[in-house]
PDB file of C-alpha atoms in Angstrom:
ATOM      1  CA  MET A   1      84.216 113.040  62.498  1.00  0.00           C
ATOM      2  CA  THR A   2      83.806 116.526  63.951  1.00  0.00           C
ATOM      3  CA  SER A   3      86.794 118.537  65.048  1.00  0.00           C
ATOM      4  CA  SER A   4      85.678 118.317  68.708  1.00  0.00           C
ATOM      5  CA  SER A   5      85.693 114.509  68.620  1.00  0.00           C
ATOM      6  CA  LYS A   6      89.253 114.273  67.312  1.00  0.00           C
ATOM      7  CA  ILE A   7      91.844 113.352  69.907  1.00  0.00           C
ATOM      8  CA  ALA A   8      93.704 116.553  70.686  1.00  0.00           C
ATOM      9  CA  VAL A   9      97.329 115.838  71.565  1.00  0.00           C
ATOM     10  CA  ARG A  10      99.850 118.349  72.869  1.00  0.00           C
ATOM     11  CA  GLU A  11     103.017 118.630  74.910  1.00  0.00           C
ATOM     12  CA  LEU A  12     102.426 119.709  78.499  1.00  0.00           C
ATOM     13  CA  PRO A  13     104.909 120.523  81.313  1.00  0.00           C
ATOM     14  CA  LEU A  14     104.101 118.219  84.241  1.00  0.00           C
ATOM     15  CA  PHE A  15     104.144 118.882  87.983  1.00  0.00           C
ATOM     16  CA  PRO A  16     103.878 115.649  90.031  1.00  0.00           C
ATOM     17  CA  LEU A  17     102.613 116.285  93.584  1.00  0.00           C
ATOM     18  CA  PRO A  18     102.364 113.785  96.466  1.00  0.00           C
ATOM     19  CA  GLU A  19      98.719 112.885  97.201  1.00  0.00           C
ATOM     20  CA  VAL A  20      97.330 115.899  95.320  1.00  0.00           C
ATOM     21  CA  VAL A  21      94.531 115.251  92.825  1.00  0.00           C
ATOM     22  CA  LEU A  22      93.302 118.307  90.936  1.00  0.00           C
ATOM     23  CA  PHE A  23      89.835 118.371  89.351  1.00  0.00           C
ATOM     24  CA  PRO A  24      88.433 120.590  86.586  1.00  0.00           C
ATOM     25  CA  THR A  25      86.931 123.905  87.839  1.00  0.00           C
ATOM     26  CA  ARG A  26      88.625 123.523  91.259  1.00  0.00           C
ATOM     27  CA  PRO A  27      91.305 125.887  92.646  1.00  0.00           C
ATOM     28  CA  LEU A  28      94.769 124.726  93.700  1.00  0.00           C
ATOM     29  CA  PRO A  29      97.077 127.106  95.597  1.00  0.00           C
ATOM     30  CA  LEU A  30     100.766 126.269  95.191  1.00  0.00           C
ATOM     31  CA  HIS A  31     104.012 127.260  96.868  1.00  0.00           C
ATOM     32  CA  VAL A  32     106.799 126.662  94.321  1.00  0.00           C
ATOM     33  CA  PHE A  33     110.289 126.495  95.822  1.00  0.00           C
ATOM     34  CA  GLU A  34     112.165 123.669  94.054  1.00  0.00           C
ATOM     35  CA  PHE A  35     114.601 125.058  91.463  1.00  0.00           C
ATOM     36  CA  ARG A  36     113.417 122.950  88.489  1.00  0.00           C
ATOM     37  CA  TYR A  37     109.792 123.897  89.109  1.00  0.00           C
ATOM     38  CA  ARG A  38     110.686 127.560  89.432  1.00  0.00           C
ATOM     39  CA  ILE A  39     112.268 127.220  85.953  1.00  0.00           C
ATOM     40  CA  MET A  40     109.101 125.492  84.760  1.00  0.00           C
ATOM     41  CA  MET A  41     106.762 128.174  86.105  1.00  0.00           C
ATOM     42  CA  ASN A  42     108.859 130.999  84.628  1.00  0.00           C
ATOM     43  CA  THR A  43     108.709 129.264  81.234  1.00  0.00           C
ATOM     44  CA  ILE A  44     104.960 128.685  81.506  1.00  0.00           C
ATOM     45  CA  LEU A  45     104.290 132.319  82.462  1.00  0.00           C
ATOM     46  CA  GLU A  46     105.789 133.336  79.113  1.00  0.00           C
ATOM     47  CA  SER A  47     103.379 131.080  77.196  1.00  0.00           C
ATOM     48  CA  ASP A  48      99.808 129.938  77.958  1.00  0.00           C
ATOM     49  CA  ARG A  49     100.197 129.594  81.762  1.00  0.00           C
ATOM     50  CA  ARG A  50      99.187 125.931  81.677  1.00  0.00           C
ATOM     51  CA  PHE A  51     100.781 122.803  83.110  1.00  0.00           C
ATOM     52  CA  GLY A  52      99.642 119.347  84.192  1.00  0.00           C
ATOM     53  CA  VAL A  53      99.209 118.173  87.781  1.00  0.00           C
ATOM     54  CA  LEU A  54      99.787 114.459  88.389  1.00  0.00           C
ATOM     55  CA  MET A  55      99.301 112.644  91.698  1.00  0.00           C
ATOM     56  CA  VAL A  56     102.326 110.857  93.146  1.00  0.00           C
ATOM     57  CA  ASP A  57     101.645 107.832  95.343  1.00  0.00           C
ATOM     58  CA  PRO A  58     103.977 108.439  98.320  1.00  0.00           C
ATOM     59  CA  VAL A  59     104.036 104.743  99.289  1.00  0.00           C
ATOM     60  CA  GLU A  60     104.684 103.266  95.836  1.00  0.00           C
ATOM     61  CA  GLY A  61     106.537 106.319  94.494  1.00  0.00           C
ATOM     62  CA  THR A  62     104.569 105.968  91.251  1.00  0.00           C
ATOM     63  CA  ILE A  63     103.193 108.871  89.196  1.00  0.00           C
ATOM     64  CA  ALA A  64      99.598 108.671  87.980  1.00  0.00           C
ATOM     65  CA  ASN A  65      98.987 108.466  84.243  1.00  0.00           C
ATOM     66  CA  VAL A  66      95.850 110.635  84.322  1.00  0.00           C
ATOM     67  CA  GLY A  67      95.935 114.196  85.634  1.00  0.00           C
ATOM     68  CA  CYS A  68      94.351 117.600  85.289  1.00  0.00           C
ATOM     69  CA  CYS A  69      95.645 120.660  83.480  1.00  0.00           C
ATOM     70  CA  ALA A  70      96.068 123.723  85.721  1.00  0.00           C
ATOM     71  CA  GLU A  71      96.060 127.347  84.607  1.00  0.00           C
ATOM     72  CA  ILE A  72      97.929 129.993  86.606  1.00  0.00           C
ATOM     73  CA  ILE A  73      95.353 132.623  87.590  1.00  0.00           C
ATOM     74  CA  HIS A  74      97.502 134.713  89.926  1.00  0.00           C
ATOM     75  CA  TYR A  75     101.091 134.582  91.146  1.00  0.00           C
ATOM     76  CA  GLN A  76     103.417 136.401  93.497  1.00  0.00           C
ATOM     77  CA  ARG A  77     107.200 136.293  93.494  1.00  0.00           C
ATOM     78  CA  MET A  78     108.856 136.026  96.900  1.00  0.00           C
ATOM     79  CA  PRO A  79     112.231 137.676  97.725  1.00  0.00           C
ATOM     80  CA  ASP A  80     114.181 134.380  97.444  1.00  0.00           C
ATOM     81  CA  ASP A  81     112.715 133.427  94.037  1.00  0.00           C
ATOM     82  CA  ARG A  82     110.051 131.205  95.519  1.00  0.00           C
ATOM     83  CA  MET A  83     106.597 131.712  94.036  1.00  0.00           C
ATOM     84  CA  LYS A  84     103.118 131.623  95.463  1.00  0.00           C
ATOM     85  CA  MET A  85     100.394 131.006  92.932  1.00  0.00           C
ATOM     86  CA  LEU A  86      96.739 130.258  92.555  1.00  0.00           C
ATOM     87  CA  THR A  87      95.850 127.830  89.784  1.00  0.00           C
ATOM     88  CA  LEU A  88      92.533 126.554  88.475  1.00  0.00           C
ATOM     89  CA  GLY A  89      91.791 123.071  87.144  1.00  0.00           C
ATOM     90  CA  GLN A  90      90.942 122.865  83.439  1.00  0.00           C
ATOM     91  CA  GLN A  91      90.702 119.720  81.278  1.00  0.00           C
ATOM     92  CA  ARG A  92      91.738 116.240  82.342  1.00  0.00           C
ATOM     93  CA  PHE A  93      94.409 114.434  80.347  1.00  0.00           C
ATOM     94  CA  ARG A  94      96.191 111.124  79.921  1.00  0.00           C
ATOM     95  CA  VAL A  95      99.975 110.964  79.493  1.00  0.00           C
ATOM     96  CA  LEU A  96     100.804 109.076  76.299  1.00  0.00           C
ATOM     97  CA  GLU A  97     104.567 109.326  76.713  1.00  0.00           C
ATOM     98  CA  TYR A  98     107.242 111.414  78.383  1.00  0.00           C
ATOM     99  CA  VAL A  99     108.985 113.725  75.899  1.00  0.00           C
ATOM    100  CA  ARG A 100     111.686 114.712  78.361  1.00  0.00           C
ATOM    101  CA  GLU A 101     112.537 114.380  82.044  1.00  0.00           C
ATOM    102  CA  LYS A 102     114.970 117.251  82.656  1.00  0.00           C
ATOM    103  CA  PRO A 103     115.016 119.901  84.000  1.00  0.00           C
ATOM    104  CA  TYR A 104     111.326 119.006  84.527  1.00  0.00           C
ATOM    105  CA  ARG A 105     108.985 116.450  83.009  1.00  0.00           C
ATOM    106  CA  VAL A 106     107.186 117.228  79.763  1.00  0.00           C
ATOM    107  CA  GLY A 107     104.608 114.765  78.492  1.00  0.00           C
ATOM    108  CA  LEU A 108     102.703 114.183  75.293  1.00  0.00           C
ATOM    109  CA  VAL A 109      99.095 114.160  76.500  1.00  0.00           C
ATOM    110  CA  GLU A 110      95.602 113.588  75.134  1.00  0.00           C
ATOM    111  CA  TRP A 111      92.582 115.380  76.602  1.00  0.00           C
ATOM    112  CA  LEU A 112      89.843 113.369  78.325  1.00  0.00           C
ATOM    113  CA  GLU A 113      86.143 114.206  78.472  1.00  0.00           C
ATOM    114  CA  ASP A 114      83.164 112.527  80.117  1.00  0.00           C
ATOM    115  CA  LEU A 115      80.940 110.406  77.927  1.00  0.00           C
ATOM    116  CA  PRO A 116      77.509 111.861  77.074  1.00  0.00           C
ATOM    117  CA  PRO A 117      75.206 110.974  80.028  1.00  0.00           C
ATOM    118  CA  SER A 118      73.140 107.812  79.623  1.00  0.00           C
ATOM    119  CA  LYS A 119      70.332 109.186  81.803  1.00  0.00           C
ATOM    120  CA  ASP A 120      69.092 112.348  83.504  1.00  0.00           C
ATOM    121  CA  LEU A 121      71.805 113.302  86.008  1.00  0.00           C
ATOM    122  CA  ARG A 122      69.722 115.697  88.102  1.00  0.00           C
ATOM    123  CA  PRO A 123      68.073 113.169  90.502  1.00  0.00           C
ATOM    124  CA  LEU A 124      71.484 111.623  91.229  1.00  0.00           C
ATOM    125  CA  ALA A 125      73.076 115.067  91.722  1.00  0.00           C
ATOM    126  CA  THR A 126      70.227 116.028  94.109  1.00  0.00           C
ATOM    127  CA  GLU A 127      70.805 112.831  96.120  1.00  0.00           C
ATOM    128  CA  VAL A 128      74.547 113.516  96.358  1.00  0.00           C
ATOM    129  CA  GLU A 129      73.923 117.102  97.460  1.00  0.00           C
ATOM    130  CA  GLN A 130      71.503 115.969 100.190  1.00  0.00           C
ATOM    131  CA  LEU A 131      73.984 113.355 101.442  1.00  0.00           C
ATOM    132  CA  LEU A 132      76.650 116.052 101.498  1.00  0.00           C
ATOM    133  CA  ARG A 133      74.424 118.303 103.621  1.00  0.00           C
ATOM    134  CA  ASP A 134      73.724 115.406 106.022  1.00  0.00           C
ATOM    135  CA  VAL A 135      77.450 114.678 106.408  1.00  0.00           C
ATOM    136  CA  VAL A 136      78.285 118.348 107.101  1.00  0.00           C
ATOM    137  CA  ARG A 137      75.397 118.671 109.596  1.00  0.00           C
ATOM    138  CA  LEU A 138      76.431 115.515 111.494  1.00  0.00           C
ATOM    139  CA  SER A 139      80.129 116.495 111.432  1.00  0.00           C
ATOM    140  CA  ALA A 140      79.239 119.906 112.891  1.00  0.00           C
ATOM    141  CA  LYS A 141      77.184 118.242 115.617  1.00  0.00           C
ATOM    142  CA  LEU A 142      79.956 115.816 116.560  1.00  0.00           C
ATOM    143  CA  THR A 143      82.780 118.357 116.549  1.00  0.00           C
ATOM    144  CA  GLU A 144      80.603 121.154 117.970  1.00  0.00           C
ATOM    145  CA  GLN A 145      82.034 123.435 115.323  1.00  0.00           C
ATOM    146  CA  ASN A 146      80.289 125.717 112.907  1.00  0.00           C
ATOM    147  CA  MET A 147      80.599 123.913 109.564  1.00  0.00           C
ATOM    148  CA  GLU A 148      78.771 125.077 106.488  1.00  0.00           C
ATOM    149  CA  LEU A 149      78.734 124.315 102.803  1.00  0.00           C
ATOM    150  CA  PRO A 150      79.246 127.198 100.387  1.00  0.00           C
ATOM    151  CA  GLU A 151      75.999 129.035  99.689  1.00  0.00           C
ATOM    152  CA  GLU A 152      76.121 128.069  96.044  1.00  0.00           C
ATOM    153  CA  LEU A 153      77.249 124.576  95.229  1.00  0.00           C
ATOM    154  CA  PRO A 154      77.834 123.903  91.520  1.00  0.00           C
ATOM    155  CA  ALA A 155      74.461 123.576  89.783  1.00  0.00           C
ATOM    156  CA  LEU A 156      75.667 121.355  86.935  1.00  0.00           C
ATOM    157  CA  PRO A 157      75.896 117.639  87.894  1.00  0.00           C
ATOM    158  CA  THR A 158      79.362 117.165  86.350  1.00  0.00           C
ATOM    159  CA  GLU A 159      80.780 120.204  88.170  1.00  0.00           C
ATOM    160  CA  LEU A 160      79.126 119.021  91.417  1.00  0.00           C
ATOM    161  CA  SER A 161      80.828 115.651  90.971  1.00  0.00           C
ATOM    162  CA  TYR A 162      84.206 117.428  90.662  1.00  0.00           C
ATOM    163  CA  TRP A 163      83.458 119.601  93.714  1.00  0.00           C
ATOM    164  CA  VAL A 164      82.585 116.597  95.888  1.00  0.00           C
ATOM    165  CA  ALA A 165      85.615 114.612  94.679  1.00  0.00           C
ATOM    166  CA  SER A 166      88.002 117.502  95.355  1.00  0.00           C
ATOM    167  CA  ASN A 167      86.696 117.823  98.927  1.00  0.00           C
ATOM    168  CA  LEU A 168      87.270 114.200  99.943  1.00  0.00           C
ATOM    169  CA  TYR A 169      90.183 114.347 102.373  1.00  0.00           C
ATOM    170  CA  GLY A 170      92.871 111.780 103.037  1.00  0.00           C
ATOM    171  CA  VAL A 171      91.823 109.421 100.241  1.00  0.00           C
ATOM    172  CA  ALA A 172      94.013 110.413  97.292  1.00  0.00           C
ATOM    173  CA  SER A 173      93.727 106.971  95.634  1.00  0.00           C
ATOM    174  CA  GLU A 174      89.917 107.241  95.717  1.00  0.00           C
ATOM    175  CA  GLN A 175      90.132 110.766  94.305  1.00  0.00           C
ATOM    176  CA  GLN A 176      92.416 109.508  91.537  1.00  0.00           C
ATOM    177  CA  ALA A 177      89.881 106.816  90.607  1.00  0.00           C
ATOM    178  CA  LEU A 178      87.141 109.465  90.434  1.00  0.00           C
ATOM    179  CA  LEU A 179      89.358 111.681  88.261  1.00  0.00           C
ATOM    180  CA  GLU A 180      89.949 108.795  85.852  1.00  0.00           C
ATOM    181  CA  THR A 181      86.225 107.959  85.607  1.00  0.00           C
ATOM    182  CA  GLN A 182      84.921 109.220  82.266  1.00  0.00           C
ATOM    183  CA  ASP A 183      81.247 108.792  83.156  1.00  0.00           C
ATOM    184  CA  THR A 184      79.500 111.403  85.315  1.00  0.00           C
ATOM    185  CA  VAL A 185      76.844 108.844  86.335  1.00  0.00           C
ATOM    186  CA  LEU A 186      79.484 106.454  87.698  1.00  0.00           C
ATOM    187  CA  ARG A 187      81.341 109.295  89.454  1.00  0.00           C
ATOM    188  CA  LEU A 188      78.180 110.558  91.189  1.00  0.00           C
ATOM    189  CA  GLU A 189      77.100 107.003  92.104  1.00  0.00           C
ATOM    190  CA  ARG A 190      80.492 106.304  93.711  1.00  0.00           C
ATOM    191  CA  GLU A 191      80.323 109.612  95.602  1.00  0.00           C
ATOM    192  CA  ALA A 192      76.822 108.714  96.819  1.00  0.00           C
ATOM    193  CA  GLU A 193      78.252 105.413  98.141  1.00  0.00           C
ATOM    194  CA  ILE A 194      81.126 107.162  99.926  1.00  0.00           C
ATOM    195  CA  LEU A 195      78.857 109.832 101.424  1.00  0.00           C
ATOM    196  CA  THR A 196      76.243 107.256 102.517  1.00  0.00           C
ATOM    197  CA  THR A 197      78.923 105.240 104.349  1.00  0.00           C
ATOM    198  CA  THR A 198      80.271 108.420 105.953  1.00  0.00           C
ATOM    199  CA  ARG A 199      76.782 109.615 106.940  1.00  0.00           C
ATOM    200  CA  ASN A 200      75.872 106.260 108.532  1.00  0.00           C
ATOM    201  CA  HIS A 201      79.152 106.198 110.455  1.00  0.00           C
ATOM    202  CA  LEU A 202      78.650 109.778 111.703  1.00  0.00           C
ATOM    203  CA  ALA A 203      74.987 109.117 112.563  1.00  0.00           C
ATOM    204  CA  ALA A 204      75.980 106.120 114.716  1.00  0.00           C
ATOM    205  CA  ARG A 205      78.592 108.238 116.516  1.00  0.00           C
ATOM    206  CA  ALA A 206      76.031 111.019 117.036  1.00  0.00           C
ATOM    207  CA  VAL A 207      73.604 108.532 118.641  1.00  0.00           C
ATOM    208  CA  LEU A 208      76.366 107.313 120.964  1.00  0.00           C
ATOM    209  CA  LYS A 209      77.273 110.882 121.855  1.00  0.00           C
ATOM    210  CA  ASP A 210      73.646 111.735 122.643  1.00  0.00           C
ATOM    211  CA  THR A 211      73.291 108.555 124.721  1.00  0.00           C
ATOM    212  CA  PHE A 212      76.332 109.353 126.854  1.00  0.00           C
ATOM    213  CA  ASN A 213      75.378 113.010 127.211  1.00  0.00           C
ATOM    214  CA  ASN A 214      71.883 112.132 128.351  1.00  0.00           C
ATOM    215  CA  SER A 215      72.865 109.354 130.734  1.00  0.00           C
TER     216      SER A 215
END
């Protein structure tokens, strides 16, 4: 067994957030005002600047078991001890157990990685990117707003899958399922399904809009 295939376990301070799912390589701005999390951030800033983000289901009140490690990239202290910070998603993890709950949660976690791909990911990534462009184009047409994708979307299929997942709005449970998926093929296939449904829905609305505008 190589060292990279061993299960790496460590203690990680945890920050549960309602309906927030962080993905690797994606930014997450935070406004920290609660006392216990201010303590947590001050402690983290003296060590490796890393903590775990876990999604809280606001209806059930449950905390997800799989999250994403965040690294503090930049922070600013406000006059009343609040903090504004920019964090960046790193590795995903699974909580094995809670080590302590107060003043903030600390968990024993294991890192998660995607399985080696079972097939060439590029055709699937190209399909997802095209669907994404269709959805943005149709959304812009319907809302009559200027909507554009970033000039450079992630080139690597796995990073593209994280980018797409992080930009799905209002579906935190779906995002959580994508975060927990340890197969890039399955993640991209599910995103293709979601984007196809969205594109077809928007296309039908665009046809209706054109019909009414032309009648």
